[in-house]
Tab-separated table of C-alpha atoms in Angstrom:
chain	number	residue	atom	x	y	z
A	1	UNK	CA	-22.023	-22.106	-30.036
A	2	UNK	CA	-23.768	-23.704	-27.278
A	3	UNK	CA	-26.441	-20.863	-26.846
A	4	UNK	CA	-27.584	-22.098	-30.631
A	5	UNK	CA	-29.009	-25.085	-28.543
A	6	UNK	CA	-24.721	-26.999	-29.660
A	7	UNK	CA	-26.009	-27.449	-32.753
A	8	UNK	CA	-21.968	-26.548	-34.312
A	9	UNK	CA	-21.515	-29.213	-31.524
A	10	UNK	CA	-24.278	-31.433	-32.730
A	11	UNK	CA	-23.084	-30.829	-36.819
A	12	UNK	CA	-19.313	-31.454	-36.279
A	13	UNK	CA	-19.948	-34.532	-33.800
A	14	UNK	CA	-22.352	-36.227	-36.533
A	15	UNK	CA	-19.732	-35.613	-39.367
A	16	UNK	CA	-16.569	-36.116	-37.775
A	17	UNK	CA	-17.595	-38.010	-34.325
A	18	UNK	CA	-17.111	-41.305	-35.437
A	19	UNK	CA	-14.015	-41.126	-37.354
A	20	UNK	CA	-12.149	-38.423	-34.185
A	21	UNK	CA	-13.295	-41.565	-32.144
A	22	UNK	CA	-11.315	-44.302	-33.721
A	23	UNK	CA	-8.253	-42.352	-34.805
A	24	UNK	CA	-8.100	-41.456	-31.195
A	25	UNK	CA	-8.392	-44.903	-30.189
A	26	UNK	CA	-6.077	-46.443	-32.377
A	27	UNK	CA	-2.702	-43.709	-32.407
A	28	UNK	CA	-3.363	-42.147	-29.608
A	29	UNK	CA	-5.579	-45.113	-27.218
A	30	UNK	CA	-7.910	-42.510	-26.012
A	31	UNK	CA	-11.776	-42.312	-26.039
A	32	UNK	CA	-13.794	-39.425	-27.375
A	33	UNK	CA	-14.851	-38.462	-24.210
A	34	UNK	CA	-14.493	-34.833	-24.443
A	35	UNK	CA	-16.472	-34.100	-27.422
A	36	UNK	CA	-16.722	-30.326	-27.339
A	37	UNK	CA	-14.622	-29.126	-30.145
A	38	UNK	CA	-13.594	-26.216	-28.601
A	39	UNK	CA	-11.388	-26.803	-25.349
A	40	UNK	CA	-7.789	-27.511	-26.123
A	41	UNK	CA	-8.974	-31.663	-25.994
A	42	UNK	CA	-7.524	-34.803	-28.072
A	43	UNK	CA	-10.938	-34.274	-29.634
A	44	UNK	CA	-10.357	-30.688	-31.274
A	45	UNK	CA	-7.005	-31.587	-32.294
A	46	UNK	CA	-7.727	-34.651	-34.121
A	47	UNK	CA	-10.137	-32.794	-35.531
A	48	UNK	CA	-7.927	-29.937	-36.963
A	49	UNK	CA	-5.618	-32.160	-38.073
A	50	UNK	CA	-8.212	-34.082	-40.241
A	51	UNK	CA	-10.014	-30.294	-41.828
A	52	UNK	CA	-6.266	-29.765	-42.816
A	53	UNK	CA	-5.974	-32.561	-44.553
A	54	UNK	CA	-9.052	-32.253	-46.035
A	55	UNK	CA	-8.149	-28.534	-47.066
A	56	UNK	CA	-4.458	-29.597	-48.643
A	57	UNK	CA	-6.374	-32.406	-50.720
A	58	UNK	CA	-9.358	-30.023	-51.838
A	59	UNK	CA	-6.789	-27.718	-52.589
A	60	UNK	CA	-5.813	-29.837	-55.564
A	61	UNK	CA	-8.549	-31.048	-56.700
A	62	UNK	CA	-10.907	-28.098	-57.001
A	63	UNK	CA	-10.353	-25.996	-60.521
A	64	UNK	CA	-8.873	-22.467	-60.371
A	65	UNK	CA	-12.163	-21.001	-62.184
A	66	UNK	CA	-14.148	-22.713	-59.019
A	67	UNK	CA	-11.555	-21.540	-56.438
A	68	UNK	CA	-12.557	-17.924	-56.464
A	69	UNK	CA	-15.950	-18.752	-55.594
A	70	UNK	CA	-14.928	-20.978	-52.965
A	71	UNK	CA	-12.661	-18.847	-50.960
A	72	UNK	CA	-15.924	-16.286	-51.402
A	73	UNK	CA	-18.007	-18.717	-49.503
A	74	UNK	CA	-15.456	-19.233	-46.810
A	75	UNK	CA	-15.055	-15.590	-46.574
A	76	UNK	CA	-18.770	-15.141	-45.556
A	77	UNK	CA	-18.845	-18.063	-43.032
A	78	UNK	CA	-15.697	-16.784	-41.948
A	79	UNK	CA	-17.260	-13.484	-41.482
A	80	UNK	CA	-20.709	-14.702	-39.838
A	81	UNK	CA	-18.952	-17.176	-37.595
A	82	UNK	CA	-16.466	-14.589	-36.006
A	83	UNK	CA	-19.414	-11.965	-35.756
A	84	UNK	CA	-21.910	-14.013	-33.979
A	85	UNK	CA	-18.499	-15.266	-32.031
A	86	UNK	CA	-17.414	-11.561	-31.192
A	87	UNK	CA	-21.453	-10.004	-30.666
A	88	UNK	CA	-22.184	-13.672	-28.207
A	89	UNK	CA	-18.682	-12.955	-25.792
A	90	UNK	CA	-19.231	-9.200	-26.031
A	91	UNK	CA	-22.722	-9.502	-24.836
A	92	UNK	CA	-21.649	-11.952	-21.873
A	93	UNK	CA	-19.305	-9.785	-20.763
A	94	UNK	CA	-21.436	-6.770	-20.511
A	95	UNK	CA	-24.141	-9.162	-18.352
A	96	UNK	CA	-21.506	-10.566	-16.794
A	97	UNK	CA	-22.337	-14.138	-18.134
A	98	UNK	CA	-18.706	-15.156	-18.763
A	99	UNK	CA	-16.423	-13.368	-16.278
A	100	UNK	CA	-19.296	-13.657	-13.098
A	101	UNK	CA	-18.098	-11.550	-9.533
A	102	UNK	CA	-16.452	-14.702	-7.651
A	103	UNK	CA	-18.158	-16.930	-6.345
A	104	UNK	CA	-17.679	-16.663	-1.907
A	105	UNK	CA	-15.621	-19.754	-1.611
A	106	UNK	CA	-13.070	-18.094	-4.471
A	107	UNK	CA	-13.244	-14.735	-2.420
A	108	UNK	CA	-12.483	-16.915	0.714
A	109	UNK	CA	-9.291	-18.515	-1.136
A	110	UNK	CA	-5.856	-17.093	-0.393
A	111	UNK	CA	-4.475	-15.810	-3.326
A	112	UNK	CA	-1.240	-18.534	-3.590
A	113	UNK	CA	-3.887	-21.381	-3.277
A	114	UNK	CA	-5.597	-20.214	-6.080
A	115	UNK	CA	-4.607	-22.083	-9.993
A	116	UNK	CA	-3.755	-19.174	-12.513
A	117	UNK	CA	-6.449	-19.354	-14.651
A	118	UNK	CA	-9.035	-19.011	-11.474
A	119	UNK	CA	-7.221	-16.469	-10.691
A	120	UNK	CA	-7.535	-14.721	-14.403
A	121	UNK	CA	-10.961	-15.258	-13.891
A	122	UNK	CA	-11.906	-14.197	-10.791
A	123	UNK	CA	-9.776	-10.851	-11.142
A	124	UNK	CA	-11.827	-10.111	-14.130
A	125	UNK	CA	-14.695	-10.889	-12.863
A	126	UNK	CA	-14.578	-8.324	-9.966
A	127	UNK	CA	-14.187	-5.410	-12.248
A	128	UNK	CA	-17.848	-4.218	-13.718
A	129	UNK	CA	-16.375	-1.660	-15.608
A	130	UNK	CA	-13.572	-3.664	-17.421
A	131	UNK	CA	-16.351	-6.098	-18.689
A	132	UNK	CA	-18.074	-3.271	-19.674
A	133	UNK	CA	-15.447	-1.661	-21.556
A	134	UNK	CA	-14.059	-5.275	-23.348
A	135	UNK	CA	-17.451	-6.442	-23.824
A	136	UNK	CA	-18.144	-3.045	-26.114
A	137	UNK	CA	-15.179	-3.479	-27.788
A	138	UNK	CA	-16.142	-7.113	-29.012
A	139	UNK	CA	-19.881	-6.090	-29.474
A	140	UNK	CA	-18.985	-3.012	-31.904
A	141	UNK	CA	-15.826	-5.294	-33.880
A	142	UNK	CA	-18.770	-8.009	-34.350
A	143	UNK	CA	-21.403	-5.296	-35.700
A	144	UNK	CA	-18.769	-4.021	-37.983
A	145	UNK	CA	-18.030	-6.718	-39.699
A	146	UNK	CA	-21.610	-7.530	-40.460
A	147	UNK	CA	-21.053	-4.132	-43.135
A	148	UNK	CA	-18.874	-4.178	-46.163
A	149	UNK	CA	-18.120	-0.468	-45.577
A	150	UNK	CA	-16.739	-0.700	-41.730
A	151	UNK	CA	-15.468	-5.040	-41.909
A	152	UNK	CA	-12.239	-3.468	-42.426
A	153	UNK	CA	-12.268	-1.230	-38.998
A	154	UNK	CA	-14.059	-4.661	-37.931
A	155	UNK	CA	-11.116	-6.746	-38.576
A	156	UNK	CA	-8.545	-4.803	-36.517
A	157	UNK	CA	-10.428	-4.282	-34.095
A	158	UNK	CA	-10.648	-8.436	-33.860
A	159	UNK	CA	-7.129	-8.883	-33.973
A	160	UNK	CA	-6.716	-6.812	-31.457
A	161	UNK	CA	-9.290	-8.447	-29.429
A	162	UNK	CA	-7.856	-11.729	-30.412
A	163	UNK	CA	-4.435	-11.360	-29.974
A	164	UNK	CA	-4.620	-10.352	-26.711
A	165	UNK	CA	-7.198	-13.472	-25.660
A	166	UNK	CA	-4.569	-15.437	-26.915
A	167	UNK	CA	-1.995	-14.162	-25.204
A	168	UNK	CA	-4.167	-14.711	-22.166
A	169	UNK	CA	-4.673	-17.915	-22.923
A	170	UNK	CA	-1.109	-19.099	-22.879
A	171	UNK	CA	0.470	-17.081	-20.510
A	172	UNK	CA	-2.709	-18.127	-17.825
A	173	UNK	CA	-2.779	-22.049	-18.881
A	174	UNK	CA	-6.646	-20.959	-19.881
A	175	UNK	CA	-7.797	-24.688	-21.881
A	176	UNK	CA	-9.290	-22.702	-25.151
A	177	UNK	CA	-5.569	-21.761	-26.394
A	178	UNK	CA	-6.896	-23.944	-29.690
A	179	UNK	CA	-10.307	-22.054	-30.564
A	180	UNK	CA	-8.825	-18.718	-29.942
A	181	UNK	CA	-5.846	-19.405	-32.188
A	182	UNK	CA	-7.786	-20.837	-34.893
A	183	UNK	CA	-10.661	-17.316	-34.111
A	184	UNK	CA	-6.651	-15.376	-34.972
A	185	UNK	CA	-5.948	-17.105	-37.637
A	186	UNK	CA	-9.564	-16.800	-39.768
A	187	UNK	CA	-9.051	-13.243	-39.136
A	188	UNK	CA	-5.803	-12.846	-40.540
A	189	UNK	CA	-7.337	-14.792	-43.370
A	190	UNK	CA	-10.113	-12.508	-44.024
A	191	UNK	CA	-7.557	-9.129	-43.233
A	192	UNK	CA	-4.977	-10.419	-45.728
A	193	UNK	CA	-5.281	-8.505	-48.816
A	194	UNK	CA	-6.203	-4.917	-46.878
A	195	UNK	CA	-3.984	-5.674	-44.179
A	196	UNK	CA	-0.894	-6.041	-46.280
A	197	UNK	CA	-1.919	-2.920	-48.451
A	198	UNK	CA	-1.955	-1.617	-44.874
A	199	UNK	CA	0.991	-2.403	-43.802
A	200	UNK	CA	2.870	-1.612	-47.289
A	201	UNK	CA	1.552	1.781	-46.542
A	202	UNK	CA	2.767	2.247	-42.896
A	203	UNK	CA	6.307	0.882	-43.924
A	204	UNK	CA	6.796	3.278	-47.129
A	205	UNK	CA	8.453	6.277	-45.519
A	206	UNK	CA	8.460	8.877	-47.206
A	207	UNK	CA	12.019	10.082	-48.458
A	208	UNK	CA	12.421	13.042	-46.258
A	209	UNK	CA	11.487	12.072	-42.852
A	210	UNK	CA	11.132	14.649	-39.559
A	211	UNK	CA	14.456	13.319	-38.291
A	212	UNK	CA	16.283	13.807	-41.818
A	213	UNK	CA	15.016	17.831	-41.810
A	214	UNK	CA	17.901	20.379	-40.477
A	215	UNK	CA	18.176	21.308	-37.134
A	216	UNK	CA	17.587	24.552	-35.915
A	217	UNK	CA	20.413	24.093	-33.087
A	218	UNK	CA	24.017	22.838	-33.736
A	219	UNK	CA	25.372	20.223	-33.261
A	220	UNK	CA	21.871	17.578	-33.792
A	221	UNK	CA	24.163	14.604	-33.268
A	222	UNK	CA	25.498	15.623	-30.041
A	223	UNK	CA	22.484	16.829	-28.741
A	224	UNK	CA	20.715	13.214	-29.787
A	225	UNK	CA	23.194	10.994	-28.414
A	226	UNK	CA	22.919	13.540	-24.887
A	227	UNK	CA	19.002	13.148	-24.897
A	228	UNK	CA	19.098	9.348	-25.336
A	229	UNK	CA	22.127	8.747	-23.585
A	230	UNK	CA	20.291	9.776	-20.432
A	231	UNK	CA	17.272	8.638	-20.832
A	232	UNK	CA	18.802	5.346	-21.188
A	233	UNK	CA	20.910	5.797	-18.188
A	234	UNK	CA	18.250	6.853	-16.521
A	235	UNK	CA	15.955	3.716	-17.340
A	236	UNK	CA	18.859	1.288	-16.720
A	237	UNK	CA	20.430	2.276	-12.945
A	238	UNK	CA	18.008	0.824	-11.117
A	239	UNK	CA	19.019	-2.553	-13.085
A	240	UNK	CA	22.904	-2.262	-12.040
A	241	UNK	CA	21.252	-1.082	-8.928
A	242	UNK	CA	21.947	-3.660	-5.966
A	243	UNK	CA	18.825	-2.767	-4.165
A	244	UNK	CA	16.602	-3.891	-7.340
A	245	UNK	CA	17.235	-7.213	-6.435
A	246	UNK	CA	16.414	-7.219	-2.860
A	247	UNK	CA	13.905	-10.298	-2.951
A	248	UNK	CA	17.320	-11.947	-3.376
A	249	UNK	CA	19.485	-9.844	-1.658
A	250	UNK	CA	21.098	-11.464	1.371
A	251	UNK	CA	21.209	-9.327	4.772
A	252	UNK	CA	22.942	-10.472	8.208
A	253	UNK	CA	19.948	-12.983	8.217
A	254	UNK	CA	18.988	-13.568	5.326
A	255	UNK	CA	15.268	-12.729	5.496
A	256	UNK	CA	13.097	-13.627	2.614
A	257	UNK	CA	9.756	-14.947	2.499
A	258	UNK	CA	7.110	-16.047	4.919
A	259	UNK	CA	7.630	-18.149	8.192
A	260	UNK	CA	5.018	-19.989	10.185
A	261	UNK	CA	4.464	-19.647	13.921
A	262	UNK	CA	4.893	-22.694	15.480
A	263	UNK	CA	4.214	-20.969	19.098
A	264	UNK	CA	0.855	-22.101	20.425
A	265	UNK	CA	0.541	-19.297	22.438
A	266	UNK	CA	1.051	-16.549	20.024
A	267	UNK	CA	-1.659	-14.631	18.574
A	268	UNK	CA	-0.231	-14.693	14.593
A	269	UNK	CA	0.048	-17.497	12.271
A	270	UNK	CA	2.800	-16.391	10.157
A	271	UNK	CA	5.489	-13.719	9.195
A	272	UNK	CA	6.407	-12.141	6.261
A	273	UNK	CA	9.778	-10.344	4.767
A	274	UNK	CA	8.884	-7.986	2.109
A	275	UNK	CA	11.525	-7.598	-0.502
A	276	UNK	CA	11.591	-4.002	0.319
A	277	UNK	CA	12.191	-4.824	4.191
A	278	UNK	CA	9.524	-4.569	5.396
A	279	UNK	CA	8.323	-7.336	8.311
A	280	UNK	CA	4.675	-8.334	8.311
A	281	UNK	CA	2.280	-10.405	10.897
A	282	UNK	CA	-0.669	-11.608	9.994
A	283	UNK	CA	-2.969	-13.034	12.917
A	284	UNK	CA	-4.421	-16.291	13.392
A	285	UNK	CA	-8.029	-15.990	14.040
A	286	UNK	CA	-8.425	-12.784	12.211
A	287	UNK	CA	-6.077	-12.741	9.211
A	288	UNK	CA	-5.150	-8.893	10.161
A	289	UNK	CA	-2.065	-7.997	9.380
A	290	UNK	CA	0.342	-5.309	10.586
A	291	UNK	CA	3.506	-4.233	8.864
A	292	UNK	CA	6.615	-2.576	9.589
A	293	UNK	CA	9.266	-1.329	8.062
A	294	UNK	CA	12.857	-2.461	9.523
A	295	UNK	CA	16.063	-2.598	9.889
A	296	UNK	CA	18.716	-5.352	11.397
A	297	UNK	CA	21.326	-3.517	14.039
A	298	UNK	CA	24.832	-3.915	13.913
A	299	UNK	CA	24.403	-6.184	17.248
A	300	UNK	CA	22.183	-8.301	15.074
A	301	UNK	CA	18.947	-7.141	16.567
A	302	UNK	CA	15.790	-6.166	14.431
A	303	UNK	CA	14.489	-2.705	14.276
A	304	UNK	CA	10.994	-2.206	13.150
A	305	UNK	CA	9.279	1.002	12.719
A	306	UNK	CA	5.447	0.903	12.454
A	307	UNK	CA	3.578	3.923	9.968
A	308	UNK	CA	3.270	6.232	13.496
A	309	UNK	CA	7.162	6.124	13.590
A	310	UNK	CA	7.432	3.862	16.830
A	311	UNK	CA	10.913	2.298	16.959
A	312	UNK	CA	11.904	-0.492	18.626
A	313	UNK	CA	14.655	-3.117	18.929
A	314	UNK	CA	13.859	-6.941	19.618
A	315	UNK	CA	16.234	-10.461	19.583
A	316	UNK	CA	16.159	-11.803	16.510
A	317	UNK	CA	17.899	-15.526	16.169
A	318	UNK	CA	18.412	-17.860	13.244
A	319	UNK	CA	18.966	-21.543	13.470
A	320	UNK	CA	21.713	-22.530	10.516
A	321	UNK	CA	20.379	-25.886	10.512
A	322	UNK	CA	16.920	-25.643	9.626
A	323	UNK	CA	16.211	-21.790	8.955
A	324	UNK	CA	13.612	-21.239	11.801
A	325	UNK	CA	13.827	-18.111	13.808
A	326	UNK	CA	13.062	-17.139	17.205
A	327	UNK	CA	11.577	-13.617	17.560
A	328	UNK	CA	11.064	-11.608	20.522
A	329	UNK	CA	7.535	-9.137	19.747
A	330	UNK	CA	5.106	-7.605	22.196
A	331	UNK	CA	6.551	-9.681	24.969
A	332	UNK	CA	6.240	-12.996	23.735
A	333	UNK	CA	8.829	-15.063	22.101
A	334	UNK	CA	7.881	-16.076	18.811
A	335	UNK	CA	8.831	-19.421	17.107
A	336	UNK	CA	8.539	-19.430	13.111
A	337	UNK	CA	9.795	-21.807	10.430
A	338	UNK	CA	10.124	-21.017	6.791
A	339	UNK	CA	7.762	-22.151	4.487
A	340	UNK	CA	8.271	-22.987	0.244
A	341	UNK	CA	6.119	-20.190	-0.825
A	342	UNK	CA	7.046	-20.133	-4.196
A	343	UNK	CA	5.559	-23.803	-4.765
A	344	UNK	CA	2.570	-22.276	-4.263
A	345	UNK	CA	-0.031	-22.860	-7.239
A	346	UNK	CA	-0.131	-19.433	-8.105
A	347	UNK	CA	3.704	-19.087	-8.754
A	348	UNK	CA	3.686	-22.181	-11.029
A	349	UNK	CA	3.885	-21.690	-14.690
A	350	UNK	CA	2.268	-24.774	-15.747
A	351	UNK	CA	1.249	-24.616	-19.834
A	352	UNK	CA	-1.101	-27.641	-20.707
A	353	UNK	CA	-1.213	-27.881	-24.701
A	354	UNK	CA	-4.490	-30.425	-23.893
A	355	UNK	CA	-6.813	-30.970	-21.273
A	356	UNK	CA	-8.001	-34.423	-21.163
């Protein structure tokens, strides 16, 4: 809660700073230098590891007639600390304080250069209306639970919320996988007695259910299996399809991928094969690109067609040894070697479980 001036920051660190400090120096010889408490650091971890401790050992030795009262108290602060959580981010997001429109030297990064989670980011930030629309979301589930009448309502709408920044978190290497799992997890504690109610509700089916009443045609079982036979079919070809896999797919040349131009005289920097064959050049100075869509003659020539339906045929060559190709286009002969796209930092599914 840095916008309360960190005092959660400055609380926690005068509590638990000085013992996170040497526990981290002596198992894991590490300095508290990332003090924050709500990154994914050494810091935050020590620190959960020490409140459930704490909570397994106060478990036992507070009484059963004090317990109700205590899980009360947590239920409040629970309830207050998600709220001002959930009414903070949704109000951000709306004045686009926590997903900004990129910065210009992000804009001016290619995409592949880009880490994922700048990339998260960035894409999120460039969309007004999406803030908008999240932002409400999280505003409204923090109002409701401030009211004993709507927390309920509140509540789902959090785990919804939640859920999904978690997700988001992991699958984008985003360093607050922690806080946002521990933000899940005091809402499933506060949801647990109405949400299982809940969900003994939704799995109680009645005894007699739509699919159990007689059919008004003959022959129900037939006419299922025909229904969802094809719809299965139909949702599976393209899997047993060869063409599905054309990013792998090997033609007479086996092109796949992007190729620099190592001709100084040409006007484009590199060439790309589209999975779905289609050849692209993108200039040097400029960055335009043009794209066509082609095909590779029995003769071993290439064939592109350009969205005007020009056709032409030009020499296409492969060297075996080290993949480059020599491409005849506009009446230049272009030189081009392959390049490791994929190893690209936007391709790379790194997953930190701690930042420092």
């Amino acid at each position: 809660m840095s916008f309360f001036n960190d005092f959660q920051l400055k609380i926690t660190d005068f509590i638990f700073g000085d013992f996170t400090g040497f526990i981290l120096e002596f198992f894991f010889n590490k300095k508290n230098s990332r003090i924050d408490y709500s990154s994914d650091s050494y810091s935050m971890l020590v620190l959960i590891i020490i409140l459930l401790l704490t909570s397994i050992i106060f478990c036992f030795l507070i009484k059963e007639k004090w317990s109700k009262h205590f899980l009360l108290i947590t239920e409040y602060v629970c309830v207050i600390y998600i709220s001002v959580v959930l009414i903070k981010y949704g109000v951000d997001k709306i004045f686009k304080a926590q997903f900004p429109t990129p910065e210009p030297n992000i804009l001016f990064t290619r995409f592949g250069n880009l880490d994922k989670d700048i990339l998260f980011w960035s894409t999120i930030g460039t969309s007004k209306i999406y803030n908008n629309i999240t932002g409400s979301v999280e505003l409204l589930a923090g109002i409701l639970l401030l009211f004993q009448r709507t927390r309920f309502l509140g509540l789902l709408l959090v785990i919804i919320s939640f859920a999904q920044i978690l997700i988001i978190n992991i699958s984008f290497d985003i360093s607050v996988k922690l806080f946002s799992l521990i933000l899940l997890l005091m809402t499933l504690f506060l949801v647990r007695k109405s949400g299982w109610e809940l969900i003994l509700k939704i799995i109680s089916l009645p005894k007699k259910t739509f699919f159990d009443q007689t059919l008004f045609l003959p022959y129900k079982t037939f006419f299922k299996i025909l229904i969802l036979g094809t719809v299965f079919i139909k949702i599976g070809i393209p899997y047993f399809n060869n063409d599905f896999d054309a990013e792998n797919k090997d033609n007479s040349f086996n092109l796949t991928g992007s190729y620099q131009v190592i001709s100084s005289e040409s006007p484009y920097q590199y060439l790309f094969f589209h999975k779905d064959q289609y050849l692209i050049l993108m200039e040097g100075s400029s960055e335009k690109m043009v794209s066509f869509h082609y095909d590779i003659s029995l003769d071993h020539q290439i064939i592109p067609e350009d969205n005007q339906h020009h056709i032409s045929k030009h020499l296409l060559m492969k060297n075996k040894k080290d993949s480059t190709i020599i491409f005849s286009f506009d009446h230049q002969m272009i030189h081009a070697k392959p390049i490791q796209y994929k190893k690209m930092n936007v391709l790379q599914d790194r997953f930190h479980f701690l930042v420092d």
